[in-house]
Coordinates of C-alpha atoms in Angstrom, one line a residue:
Chain A
M274 CA 6.1 -15.6 -17.8
L275 CA 3.7 -17.9 -19.5
I276 CA 0.0 -17.3 -18.6
S277 CA -2.6 -19.6 -20.0
N278 CA -6.1 -20.8 -19.3
I279 CA -5.5 -24.3 -20.4
E280 CA -3.9 -27.0 -18.3
V281 CA -1.8 -28.8 -20.8
I282 CA 0.6 -26.6 -22.7
P283 CA 1.8 -27.9 -26.0
N284 CA 5.6 -28.6 -26.2
K285 CA 5.9 -28.0 -22.5
R286 CA 5.9 -30.3 -19.5
V287 CA 4.8 -29.3 -16.0
V288 CA 7.5 -30.4 -13.7
E289 CA 6.3 -28.9 -10.5
H290 CA 3.0 -27.6 -9.1
L291 CA 3.5 -24.7 -6.7
G292 CA -0.1 -23.9 -5.8
L293 CA -2.7 -21.2 -6.1
V294 CA -1.8 -17.6 -6.9
Q295 CA -4.1 -14.7 -7.3
G296 CA -4.1 -11.0 -8.2
S297 CA -6.9 -8.6 -7.6
T298 CA -7.6 -5.0 -7.9
V299 CA -10.3 -2.5 -7.3
R300 CA -10.2 0.6 -9.5
A301 CA -12.3 3.7 -10.1
K302 CA -12.3 6.3 -12.8
H303 CA -12.3 9.9 -11.8
A304 CA -15.5 11.7 -11.3
G305 CA -15.5 13.4 -14.7
K306 CA -15.4 10.2 -16.6
D307 CA -18.2 8.8 -14.3
I308 CA -20.3 11.8 -15.3
M309 CA -19.5 11.4 -19.0
A310 CA -20.5 7.7 -18.7
G311 CA -23.8 8.8 -17.2
F312 CA -24.5 10.9 -20.2
K313 CA -23.5 8.0 -22.5
N314 CA -26.1 5.9 -20.8
I315 CA -28.8 8.0 -22.4
F316 CA -27.5 7.5 -25.9
G317 CA -26.1 4.0 -25.6
G318 CA -23.0 2.7 -27.3
E319 CA -19.7 1.6 -25.9
L320 CA -18.5 3.2 -22.7
G321 CA -14.9 3.8 -23.8
S322 CA -13.8 5.0 -20.4
Y323 CA -15.1 2.0 -18.6
T324 CA -13.8 -0.4 -21.2
E325 CA -10.4 1.1 -20.5
L326 CA -11.0 1.0 -16.8
L327 CA -11.8 -2.7 -16.8
Q328 CA -8.9 -3.5 -19.1
E329 CA -6.5 -1.6 -17.0
S330 CA -7.8 -3.4 -13.9
R331 CA -7.5 -6.8 -15.6
D332 CA -3.9 -6.0 -16.6
E333 CA -3.1 -4.9 -13.1
A334 CA -4.7 -8.1 -11.6
V335 CA -2.7 -10.3 -14.0
Q336 CA 0.4 -8.3 -13.1
R337 CA -0.2 -9.0 -9.4
M338 CA -0.8 -12.6 -10.0
Q339 CA 2.5 -12.8 -11.9
E340 CA 4.2 -11.1 -9.1
Q341 CA 2.9 -13.7 -6.7
A342 CA 4.0 -16.5 -9.0
Q343 CA 7.4 -15.0 -9.4
A344 CA 7.8 -14.7 -5.7
I345 CA 7.3 -18.4 -5.2
G346 CA 9.6 -19.3 -8.1
A347 CA 7.2 -20.3 -10.8
N348 CA 7.7 -19.7 -14.5
A349 CA 4.1 -20.2 -15.7
V350 CA 0.6 -19.8 -14.4
I351 CA -1.9 -22.2 -16.0
N352 CA -5.6 -22.6 -15.8
V353 CA -6.1 -18.9 -15.2
R354 CA -9.6 -17.6 -14.6
F355 CA -11.0 -14.1 -14.3
S356 CA -13.8 -12.9 -12.2
T357 CA -15.3 -9.4 -12.3
S358 CA -17.7 -7.9 -9.8
A359 CA -19.1 -4.4 -9.4
I360 CA -18.6 -3.8 -5.7
A361 CA -19.5 -0.1 -5.7
A362 CA -20.8 2.4 -8.1
G363 CA -18.1 3.3 -10.6
A364 CA -15.7 0.9 -9.1
S365 CA -15.2 -2.7 -9.9
E366 CA -13.1 -5.5 -8.7
I367 CA -11.2 -7.8 -11.0
L368 CA -9.7 -11.1 -9.8
A369 CA -7.3 -13.3 -11.7
Y370 CA -6.2 -16.6 -10.3
G371 CA -4.5 -19.7 -11.5
T372 CA -2.1 -22.4 -10.6
A373 CA 1.6 -21.5 -10.4
V374 CA 3.8 -24.1 -12.0
V375 CA 7.3 -24.7 -13.2
V376 CA 7.4 -25.8 -16.9
Q377 CA 10.1 -27.2 -19.0
D378 CA 10.4 -27.6 -22.8
T379 CA 9.9 -31.2 -23.8
Chain B
M21 CA 3.1 -33.4 -12.8
S22 CA 2.9 -33.9 -9.1
L23 CA 1.1 -32.3 -6.3
P24 CA 3.1 -29.7 -4.3
G25 CA 4.1 -30.5 -0.8
G26 CA 2.1 -27.5 0.5
N27 CA 0.6 -24.2 -0.3
P28 CA 3.1 -21.6 -1.3
R29 CA 4.3 -18.9 1.1
I30 CA 3.3 -15.8 -0.9
P31 CA 4.7 -12.5 0.3
E32 CA 2.2 -9.9 1.7
G33 CA 1.6 -6.6 0.1
I34 CA 1.0 -7.7 -3.5
N35 CA -2.8 -7.6 -3.6
A36 CA -3.2 -5.3 -0.6
S37 CA -0.9 -2.4 -0.2
E38 CA 0.7 -2.2 3.3
E39 CA 0.9 1.6 3.2
N40 CA -0.8 3.3 6.1
P41 CA -4.3 4.3 4.9
L42 CA -4.0 7.6 6.7
L43 CA -1.3 8.6 4.3
E44 CA -3.6 8.0 1.3
F45 CA -6.4 9.8 3.1
A46 CA -4.2 12.8 3.7
W47 CA -3.2 13.0 0.1
L48 CA -6.7 12.6 -1.2
A49 CA -8.2 15.1 1.3
G50 CA -5.5 17.6 0.6
A51 CA -6.0 17.3 -3.2
L52 CA -9.7 17.6 -2.8
L53 CA -9.5 20.6 -0.5
L54 CA -7.1 22.3 -3.0
G55 CA -9.5 21.6 -5.8
L56 CA -12.4 22.9 -3.9
A57 CA -10.5 26.0 -2.9
A58 CA -9.7 26.7 -6.5
F59 CA -13.3 26.0 -7.5
V60 CA -14.6 28.4 -4.8
L61 CA -12.1 31.0 -5.8
V62 CA -13.1 30.9 -9.5
L63 CA -16.8 31.0 -8.7
S64 CA -16.5 33.8 -6.2
L65 CA -14.4 35.8 -8.7
S66 CA -17.0 35.1 -11.3
A67 CA -19.6 36.3 -8.8
R68 CA -17.7 39.6 -8.6
W69 CA -17.6 39.8 -12.4
L70 CA -21.2 38.9 -12.9
A71 CA -22.9 40.8 -10.1
P72 CA -23.0 44.2 -11.9
F73 CA -24.7 42.5 -14.9
I74 CA -27.4 40.7 -13.0
P75 CA -30.7 42.7 -13.5
F76 CA -32.0 44.2 -10.3
S77 CA -35.4 42.6 -11.0
W78 CA -33.7 39.2 -10.4
E79 CA -32.3 40.4 -7.1
Q80 CA -35.8 41.5 -6.1
R81 CA -37.2 38.1 -6.8
A82 CA -34.6 36.5 -4.6
S83 CA -35.2 39.1 -1.9
A84 CA -38.9 38.4 -1.5
A85 CA -38.0 36.3 1.5
V86 CA -36.0 39.2 3.0
D87 CA -38.9 41.6 2.6
V88 CA -41.2 39.2 4.3
F89 CA -38.7 38.7 7.1
L90 CA -38.3 42.4 7.6
D91 CA -42.1 42.9 7.8
S92 CA -42.8 39.9 9.9
Q93 CA -40.2 40.5 12.5
D94 CA -41.8 43.8 13.4
V95 CA -38.4 45.5 12.9
Q96 CA -40.0 48.7 11.9
D97 CA -41.5 49.5 15.2
A98 CA -39.5 52.7 15.7
N99 CA -41.7 55.8 16.1
A100 CA -43.2 57.1 12.9
A101 CA -41.7 60.5 13.1
A102 CA -38.2 59.2 13.3
R103 CA -38.8 56.9 10.4
A104 CA -40.2 59.7 8.3
A105 CA -37.1 61.8 9.1
L106 CA -34.8 58.9 8.2
D107 CA -36.7 58.3 5.0
E108 CA -36.5 62.0 4.1
L109 CA -32.8 62.2 4.6
S110 CA -32.2 58.9 2.8
A111 CA -34.4 60.0 -0.2
A112 CA -32.4 63.2 -0.5
L113 CA -29.1 61.3 -0.5
L114 CA -30.5 58.8 -3.0
Q115 CA -31.4 61.6 -5.3
S116 CA -27.9 63.0 -5.1
S117 CA -26.4 59.5 -5.7
L118 CA -28.1 59.4 -9.1
R119 CA -25.7 62.0 -10.3
L120 CA -22.8 59.6 -9.7
P121 CA -22.5 56.8 -12.3
V122 CA -21.7 53.3 -11.2
G123 CA -18.9 52.2 -13.5
D124 CA -20.0 53.7 -16.8
R125 CA -23.7 53.2 -16.2
P126 CA -26.1 55.7 -14.6
A127 CA -26.9 54.8 -11.0
A128 CA -30.7 54.9 -11.7
E129 CA -30.2 52.2 -14.3
V130 CA -28.3 49.9 -12.1
V131 CA -30.8 49.9 -9.2
P132 CA -34.0 51.9 -9.7
P133 CA -34.2 54.5 -6.9
Q134 CA -37.9 53.7 -6.1
A135 CA -36.8 50.2 -5.2
F136 CA -34.9 51.4 -2.1
R137 CA -36.5 50.8 1.3
F138 CA -35.1 52.2 4.4
H139 CA -35.8 50.7 7.9
L140 CA -35.1 52.0 11.4
L141 CA -34.6 49.1 13.8
S142 CA -35.2 49.6 17.5
N143 CA -32.0 47.8 18.3
P144 CA -29.6 49.1 20.9
Q145 CA -26.5 47.8 19.0
P146 CA -24.9 50.4 16.7
N147 CA -25.3 48.8 13.3
A148 CA -26.3 49.5 9.8
F149 CA -26.5 47.1 6.8
A150 CA -27.7 46.8 3.3
T151 CA -29.2 43.5 2.1
L152 CA -30.9 42.1 -0.9
G153 CA -33.8 44.0 -2.6
A154 CA -32.2 47.3 -1.8
N155 CA -33.2 47.1 1.8
V156 CA -31.1 49.4 4.0
L157 CA -31.4 49.0 7.8
V158 CA -30.1 51.4 10.4
T159 CA -30.4 50.6 14.1
E160 CA -31.4 53.2 16.7
G161 CA -28.3 52.3 18.6
L162 CA -26.3 53.8 15.7
L163 CA -27.9 57.2 16.2
G164 CA -26.2 57.4 19.5
H165 CA -22.9 57.4 17.7
V166 CA -23.4 60.3 15.4
R167 CA -23.7 64.0 16.3
S168 CA -24.9 65.6 13.1
E169 CA -27.0 64.8 10.0
N170 CA -23.8 64.6 8.0
G171 CA -22.5 61.8 10.2
L172 CA -25.6 59.8 9.8
A173 CA -25.7 60.6 6.1
M174 CA -22.2 59.1 5.7
V175 CA -23.5 55.8 7.1
I176 CA -26.6 55.8 4.9
A177 CA -24.5 56.7 1.9
H178 CA -22.2 53.8 2.6
E179 CA -25.1 51.4 2.6
I180 CA -26.6 53.0 -0.5
A181 CA -23.3 52.5 -2.2
H182 CA -23.3 48.8 -1.2
V183 CA -26.6 48.4 -3.0
Q184 CA -25.6 50.4 -6.0
L185 CA -22.4 48.5 -6.4
R186 CA -24.4 45.3 -6.2
H187 CA -22.5 43.9 -3.3
P188 CA -25.5 42.0 -1.8
V189 CA -25.9 40.0 -5.0
E190 CA -22.2 39.4 -5.2
S191 CA -22.0 38.2 -1.7
L192 CA -25.2 36.1 -2.0
G193 CA -23.6 34.4 -5.0
R194 CA -20.5 33.7 -2.9
G195 CA -22.5 32.5 0.0
M196 CA -24.5 30.2 -2.3
V197 CA -21.3 28.8 -3.7
L198 CA -20.0 28.1 -0.2
Q199 CA -23.2 26.5 0.9
L200 CA -23.3 24.4 -2.3
V201 CA -19.7 23.2 -1.7
F202 CA -20.4 22.6 1.9
S203 CA -23.5 20.5 1.3
V204 CA -21.6 18.5 -1.3
V205 CA -18.7 17.9 1.1
T206 CA -20.8 17.0 4.1
G207 CA -23.0 14.9 1.9
S208 CA -26.0 16.7 3.3
T209 CA -29.1 15.7 1.4
D210 CA -30.8 19.0 2.2
N211 CA -31.2 20.4 -1.3
S212 CA -32.9 23.6 -0.1
A213 CA -29.6 25.0 1.2
L214 CA -30.4 28.4 -0.3
G215 CA -34.1 28.2 0.4
G216 CA -33.4 27.6 4.1
A217 CA -30.9 30.4 4.3
L218 CA -33.3 32.8 2.6
A219 CA -36.3 31.8 4.7
S220 CA -34.6 31.9 8.1
G221 CA -33.5 35.4 7.9
G222 CA -30.0 34.1 8.5
L223 CA -29.5 35.8 5.2
L224 CA -28.9 39.0 7.0
T225 CA -25.7 37.6 8.5
L226 CA -25.0 35.4 5.4
L227 CA -24.3 38.5 3.5
S228 CA -21.0 39.5 4.7
F229 CA -19.1 41.9 2.6
S230 CA -15.4 41.6 2.0
R231 CA -12.9 44.3 2.9
D232 CA -12.6 45.4 -0.7
M233 CA -16.3 45.8 -0.9
E234 CA -16.3 47.9 2.2
L235 CA -13.5 50.2 1.0
A236 CA -15.2 50.6 -2.4
A237 CA -18.5 51.5 -0.6
D238 CA -16.6 54.0 1.6
R239 CA -15.1 55.7 -1.5
R240 CA -18.5 56.0 -3.2
A241 CA -20.1 57.2 0.0
L242 CA -17.5 60.0 0.3
A243 CA -18.2 61.0 -3.3
L244 CA -21.9 61.0 -2.6
L245 CA -21.5 63.0 0.6
G246 CA -19.4 65.6 -1.4
A247 CA -22.1 65.7 -4.1
H248 CA -24.9 66.2 -1.6
Y249 CA -23.4 68.6 0.9
G250 CA -20.6 70.1 -1.0
H251 CA -18.2 69.2 1.7
L252 CA -17.1 66.1 3.7
G253 CA -17.6 67.4 7.2
G254 CA -18.9 64.9 9.7
A255 CA -18.0 61.9 7.5
D256 CA -15.7 60.5 10.2
E257 CA -18.2 60.9 13.1
F258 CA -19.4 57.4 13.3
F259 CA -16.0 55.7 12.9
E260 CA -14.4 58.1 15.3
S261 CA -17.0 57.2 17.9
M262 CA -16.6 53.5 17.2
D263 CA -12.9 53.9 17.4
A264 CA -13.2 55.7 20.8
T265 CA -15.5 53.0 22.1
E266 CA -12.9 50.5 22.8
D267 CA -15.4 48.3 24.5
G268 CA -15.2 45.7 21.7
A269 CA -18.2 43.5 22.1
Q270 CA -20.7 46.2 21.5
W271 CA -19.7 47.0 18.0
L272 CA -17.9 43.9 17.0
E273 CA -20.9 42.8 15.0
F274 CA -20.7 45.8 12.7
V275 CA -17.0 46.0 12.5
S276 CA -16.0 42.3 12.3
T277 CA -16.6 42.0 8.6
H278 CA -15.4 45.5 8.1
P279 CA -11.8 46.4 7.5
A280 CA -10.0 47.8 10.5
T281 CA -11.9 50.9 11.6
E282 CA -8.6 52.9 11.7
R283 CA -7.8 52.1 8.1
R284 CA -11.2 53.3 7.0
L285 CA -11.0 56.3 9.2
A286 CA -7.6 57.1 7.7
L287 CA -9.2 56.9 4.2
I288 CA -12.0 59.1 5.2
R289 CA -9.8 61.7 6.9
Q290 CA -7.5 61.7 3.9
A291 CA -10.5 62.5 1.7
M292 CA -11.7 65.2 4.2
A293 CA -8.3 66.8 4.2
A294 CA -8.3 66.9 0.4
A295 CA -11.6 68.6 0.3
T296 CA -10.6 71.9 1.9
V297 CA -14.0 73.5 2.0
Q298 CA -15.4 73.2 5.5
Q299 CA -18.9 74.2 6.3
P300 CA -20.9 74.0 9.5
L301 CA -22.6 70.6 9.9
R302 CA -26.3 70.2 9.9
E303 CA -28.1 69.1 13.0
L304 CA -29.9 65.8 13.1
P305 CA -33.6 66.0 12.4
A306 CA -35.4 66.5 15.7
A307 CA -37.2 63.1 15.7
L308 CA -33.9 61.4 15.3
Q309 CA -32.2 63.6 17.9
N310 CA -34.3 62.3 20.7
I311 CA -33.5 58.7 19.9
A312 CA -29.8 59.6 19.5
A313 CA -29.8 61.2 22.9
D314 CA -31.5 58.2 24.5
R315 CA -29.2 55.8 22.9
A316 CA -26.1 57.7 23.7
C317 CA -27.1 57.6 27.4
S318 CA -28.4 54.1 27.6
A319 CA -25.4 52.7 25.9
E320 CA -23.3 54.7 28.3
V321 CA -21.0 55.5 25.5
A322 CA -18.2 57.8 26.7
V323 CA -18.3 60.1 23.8
D324 CA -18.3 63.5 25.4
D325 CA -19.9 65.4 22.6
A326 CA -22.9 63.1 22.2
A327 CA -24.1 64.3 25.6
Q328 CA -23.6 68.0 24.7
L329 CA -25.9 67.6 21.7
S330 CA -28.9 67.6 24.0
P331 CA -27.7 68.4 27.5
G332 CA -29.5 66.7 30.3
A333 CA -31.5 64.6 27.9
C334 CA -31.1 61.3 29.7
P335 CA -34.6 60.6 30.8
G336 CA -35.5 58.4 33.8
G337 CA -32.1 57.3 35.0
G338 CA -30.4 55.6 32.1
G339 CA -33.5 55.8 29.9
N340 CA -33.2 52.3 28.6
Q341 CA -36.2 52.6 26.4
S342 CA -35.7 50.2 23.6
G343 CA -39.0 50.1 21.7
P344 CA -41.4 47.3 22.7
Chain C
M183 CA -24.3 25.4 14.4
D184 CA -25.9 22.5 12.6
V185 CA -22.9 22.5 10.4
I186 CA -20.5 22.2 13.2
I187 CA -22.4 19.2 14.7
Q188 CA -22.5 17.5 11.3
L189 CA -18.8 18.0 10.9
G190 CA -18.1 16.8 14.4
V191 CA -20.2 13.7 13.8
F192 CA -18.4 13.1 10.5
L193 CA -15.0 13.4 12.1
L194 CA -16.0 11.2 15.0
L195 CA -17.2 8.5 12.7
L196 CA -14.1 8.8 10.7
A197 CA -11.9 8.4 13.7
L198 CA -13.9 5.5 15.1
G199 CA -13.9 3.8 11.7
Y200 CA -10.2 4.2 11.4
F201 CA -9.3 3.1 14.9
F202 CA -11.6 0.1 15.1
G203 CA -11.4 -0.8 11.4
R204 CA -7.6 -0.9 11.4
R205 CA -7.5 -2.9 14.6
A206 CA -9.9 -5.4 13.3
E207 CA -8.0 -5.6 10.0
Q208 CA -4.7 -6.2 11.7
K209 CA -6.2 -8.8 14.0
H210 CA -7.9 -10.5 11.1
Y211 CA -4.6 -10.6 9.1
R212 CA -2.8 -12.2 12.1
S213 CA -5.4 -14.9 12.4
I214 CA -5.4 -15.5 8.6
R215 CA -1.6 -16.0 8.6
E216 CA -1.7 -18.3 11.6
R217 CA -4.4 -20.5 10.0
E218 CA -2.7 -20.4 6.6
D219 CA 0.4 -21.8 8.2
R220 CA -1.6 -24.5 10.0
L221 CA -3.4 -25.6 6.8
R222 CA -0.4 -25.2 4.5
S223 CA -0.2 -29.0 3.8
L224 CA -3.8 -29.0 2.5
V225 CA -3.0 -28.0 -1.1
V226 CA -5.3 -25.8 -3.1
I227 CA -4.9 -25.6 -6.8
S228 CA -7.0 -24.4 -9.7
E229 CA -6.4 -27.4 -12.0
R230 CA -9.4 -29.3 -13.2
F231 CA -7.8 -32.8 -13.4
P232 CA -6.5 -34.6 -10.3
P233 CA -2.8 -35.2 -10.3
P234 CA -1.8 -38.9 -10.6
E235 CA -1.2 -39.4 -6.9
L236 CA -4.8 -38.5 -6.1
L237 CA -6.5 -40.7 -8.7
R238 CA -7.8 -43.0 -6.1
H239 CA -9.2 -40.3 -3.8
G240 CA -12.9 -39.7 -3.3
T241 CA -14.3 -36.3 -4.3
Q242 CA -16.6 -33.9 -2.6
L243 CA -17.6 -30.3 -3.2
V244 CA -16.4 -28.0 -0.5
S245 CA -16.9 -24.3 -0.1
G246 CA -16.2 -21.4 2.2
N247 CA -17.8 -18.1 2.2
V248 CA -17.5 -14.9 4.2
V249 CA -19.3 -11.5 4.2
V250 CA -17.1 -8.6 5.3
S251 CA -18.2 -5.1 5.9
V252 CA -16.3 -1.9 5.2
D253 CA -15.6 0.6 7.9
Y254 CA -16.5 4.3 7.7
F255 CA -13.0 5.4 7.1
K256 CA -12.5 3.1 4.2
T257 CA -15.8 4.3 2.7
V258 CA -14.6 7.9 2.9
V259 CA -11.2 7.2 1.4
A260 CA -12.9 5.2 -1.4
A261 CA -15.3 8.0 -2.1
L262 CA -12.4 10.5 -2.3
R263 CA -10.5 8.0 -4.5
N264 CA -13.6 7.7 -6.7
L265 CA -13.4 11.4 -7.5
V266 CA -9.7 11.2 -8.5
G267 CA -9.6 7.8 -10.0
G268 CA -7.1 5.0 -9.5
N269 CA -6.7 2.0 -7.3
I270 CA -9.0 1.9 -4.3
S271 CA -6.5 0.3 -2.0
S272 CA -8.8 0.5 1.0
Y273 CA -11.2 -1.9 -0.7
E274 CA -8.4 -4.0 -2.0
S275 CA -7.2 -5.0 1.4
L276 CA -10.8 -5.7 2.4
L277 CA -11.3 -8.1 -0.5
D278 CA -7.9 -9.7 0.0
R279 CA -8.8 -10.5 3.5
A280 CA -12.2 -11.8 2.5
R281 CA -10.8 -14.0 -0.2
R282 CA -8.1 -15.6 2.0
E283 CA -10.7 -16.1 4.7
A284 CA -13.0 -17.8 2.3
V285 CA -10.3 -20.1 1.1
L286 CA -9.4 -20.9 4.7
R287 CA -12.9 -21.8 5.5
M288 CA -13.1 -24.0 2.5
Q289 CA -9.8 -25.7 3.6
E290 CA -11.2 -26.2 7.0
E291 CA -14.2 -27.9 5.6
A292 CA -11.9 -30.1 3.5
E293 CA -9.8 -30.9 6.5
S294 CA -12.7 -32.1 8.4
L295 CA -13.6 -34.4 5.6
G296 CA -10.0 -35.8 5.7
A297 CA -8.9 -34.4 2.3
D298 CA -5.4 -34.1 1.0
A299 CA -6.1 -31.3 -1.5
V300 CA -8.7 -29.1 -3.0
I301 CA -8.7 -28.9 -6.8
N302 CA -10.5 -26.7 -9.3
I303 CA -11.0 -23.9 -6.9
K304 CA -13.3 -21.1 -8.1
F305 CA -14.2 -17.7 -6.6
E306 CA -17.3 -15.7 -6.6
T307 CA -17.6 -12.1 -5.3
S308 CA -20.8 -10.3 -4.9
R309 CA -22.1 -7.2 -3.3
V310 CA -24.6 -8.0 -0.6
S311 CA -27.8 -6.0 -0.8
G312 CA -28.8 -4.1 2.2
N313 CA -26.6 -1.2 1.4
A314 CA -29.1 0.9 -0.5
G315 CA -26.6 3.6 -1.4
Q316 CA -24.0 3.6 -4.1
A317 CA -21.1 2.9 -1.9
L318 CA -19.9 -0.5 -0.9
G319 CA -21.5 -1.7 2.3
S320 CA -20.6 -5.4 2.5
V321 CA -19.3 -7.9 0.1
E322 CA -19.5 -11.7 0.0
V323 CA -16.7 -13.8 -1.2
L324 CA -17.3 -17.5 -2.0
A325 CA -14.6 -20.0 -2.7
Y326 CA -15.5 -23.5 -3.8
G327 CA -13.7 -26.5 -5.2
T328 CA -13.4 -30.2 -5.1
A329 CA -11.9 -31.9 -2.0
M330 CA -9.8 -35.0 -2.7
I331 CA -10.6 -37.2 0.2
R332 CA -8.2 -40.0 1.3
P333 CA -9.6 -43.4 0.6

C-alpha cells in the first residue's frame, strides 16, 4: 500500500477519495527499561529504548491506519500526518492519519 | 479526484481492541503475582543464607526498639525472686550452650552470651519466644505447664537455640521483604514500613518462625539439654501438657506458627529414647514453683501431675493472681 | 488490619471502576456509532486542497474537542502493563473514543454552518493537568479543520 504525506503522487492519479483513516497506539516499555532510561537521564545521550519504543509505536500506528484503509477498499493513503503525545509517564500515544484513496497509474 | 459520497464505514476493533479488559487484567495480575512470588522466594532464601553472617552488633542496633518496648511495657513486673531464679537457670543453660558450636563456629562468637536478656512476663497465656537483640521471653502461664526444671529448661533452650541460629534476623529479613513488597503493591506511600513495625512492638508477632526453624531449634535444644543435664528427661513435659490441653484457643498463639505439636513431640521422644540414661528430674526453683502452681490452678489445666507438684496450693479459690 | 482495609478499598475501587467504566464506554461507543451514521454524508478528509466540486464553497475553521477521564480499573491495568511493556489497550480504547467524539463534535459544528465537507483535518492530543501523579488522569483531544460551506 502506498503511504505518502504529499497529496499529488507523481505518475499516479487519484480516482476516488474514500475518507479519513487513522491508526493510533499507546505503548509502554517494561519497568526495567524505564529504570535504565532514568539513569540515562543523568548522563544524557540518546535513549535507545525509547527511540525504539516510539518507532515501534509509529510502525504499529501506520499498520493500523493501513488496516483501516484496506478495510474500506483503498490502495493508498495520502497526506499522512503523525502526532505524538506523552499521555502518561513512560507511555506515549502515536496517531497516524490520512486520506484513504484509490490511485491508478497514469 | 472527486469527493466521496460519505465517510467510510470502518470496521471496529482496529484502533481499540474489543477483548474484554478483565482478561488482560487477569493475565497481567497473574504474571505480576508470579513474579512477586519468585522475588519473595529468592529474597527469603537469601535471608536464610545471609542471616548467619550478619554480625550480631547489627541485630542489636535494629533491636533497640524492641528493648525500649520491653522496658516501657512494664513486662518485667513478675516478682524479683522468680526472675532471679529464671535468670540463674537460663545463665547456666547459656553457659552449657557455648560448648555446642553453631555450624562450624563457636556459639559465643555467633551471639555473645552477655547479650542475652531473659524476661518473665506476667501473662497467663502459656508462651515463650525469642526476638531480636537476644531477648528471650517466658510467660508465667507457661510455668503452669511444666513440672520440673528440666521441662522449663527445654523451653528456654529452644529459645536460646533460636537466637544462636539467628532465626530472628532471618525472619526479620523475610518480614521486611514482605512488607516492602506489600507497600509496593498497595502503592502505600508510607516509607517507614519497617520503622512502624519496629516501633509498634508488632515486631513481636512479626517474627514468626517457619517450621524448619522450629525443628532446627528443637534439635539444638535437645543437644543443649543433653550437654547440660547429661540426659533428656523432662524434655517432653511442655509439649505433652500442650498436647493434653486440647482446648485450642489458649495455646494457639504459641503453637500456630509451630509445627504440629505431635510431630515435635515425636522428635523429642525419639531423641529421649535414643538417650538411654534416665536420671531423676530436678525440681523447679522454689520461686518459680509458686507461680507454676498458681498458673496451673488459674488456667484450670487438666494436667493431673501439675497439681501434685504442690498439693493444695491453689490459693483463694482459683487464685487468679496475674501480676498487676 | 490497616492492610486489609487498604486492600478492600483497592478492590472496591477496582470493581467500581470496571463496572461503571465499562458501562460508560459501551454507552459512549453506541452513541458514537449512531452519530457517525447520521453524519456520514458530511465528509471529512485530510487533504489540503478542496476538490473541484467544492471550489465555490465558503470556508470556515471548525473544531471539536473533548476531555475524557480514565477510570480506576484502566489505570490499574495500565500500571501493570507499564511494568511488563507492550500495548496499553485500556488507554487505546479511551483515546479512540475521544478522537471519534472530537471529530463528531467538529462535524456537528460544520453541519450547523451548512457545510458539505471538512477538509485538512488535524488532531491534537494533550494530557490535561490536574492529575499530579505520573499516571494518566484525563486527556484532551482536539480535532480541527476547514468546513466547506455551501454557497
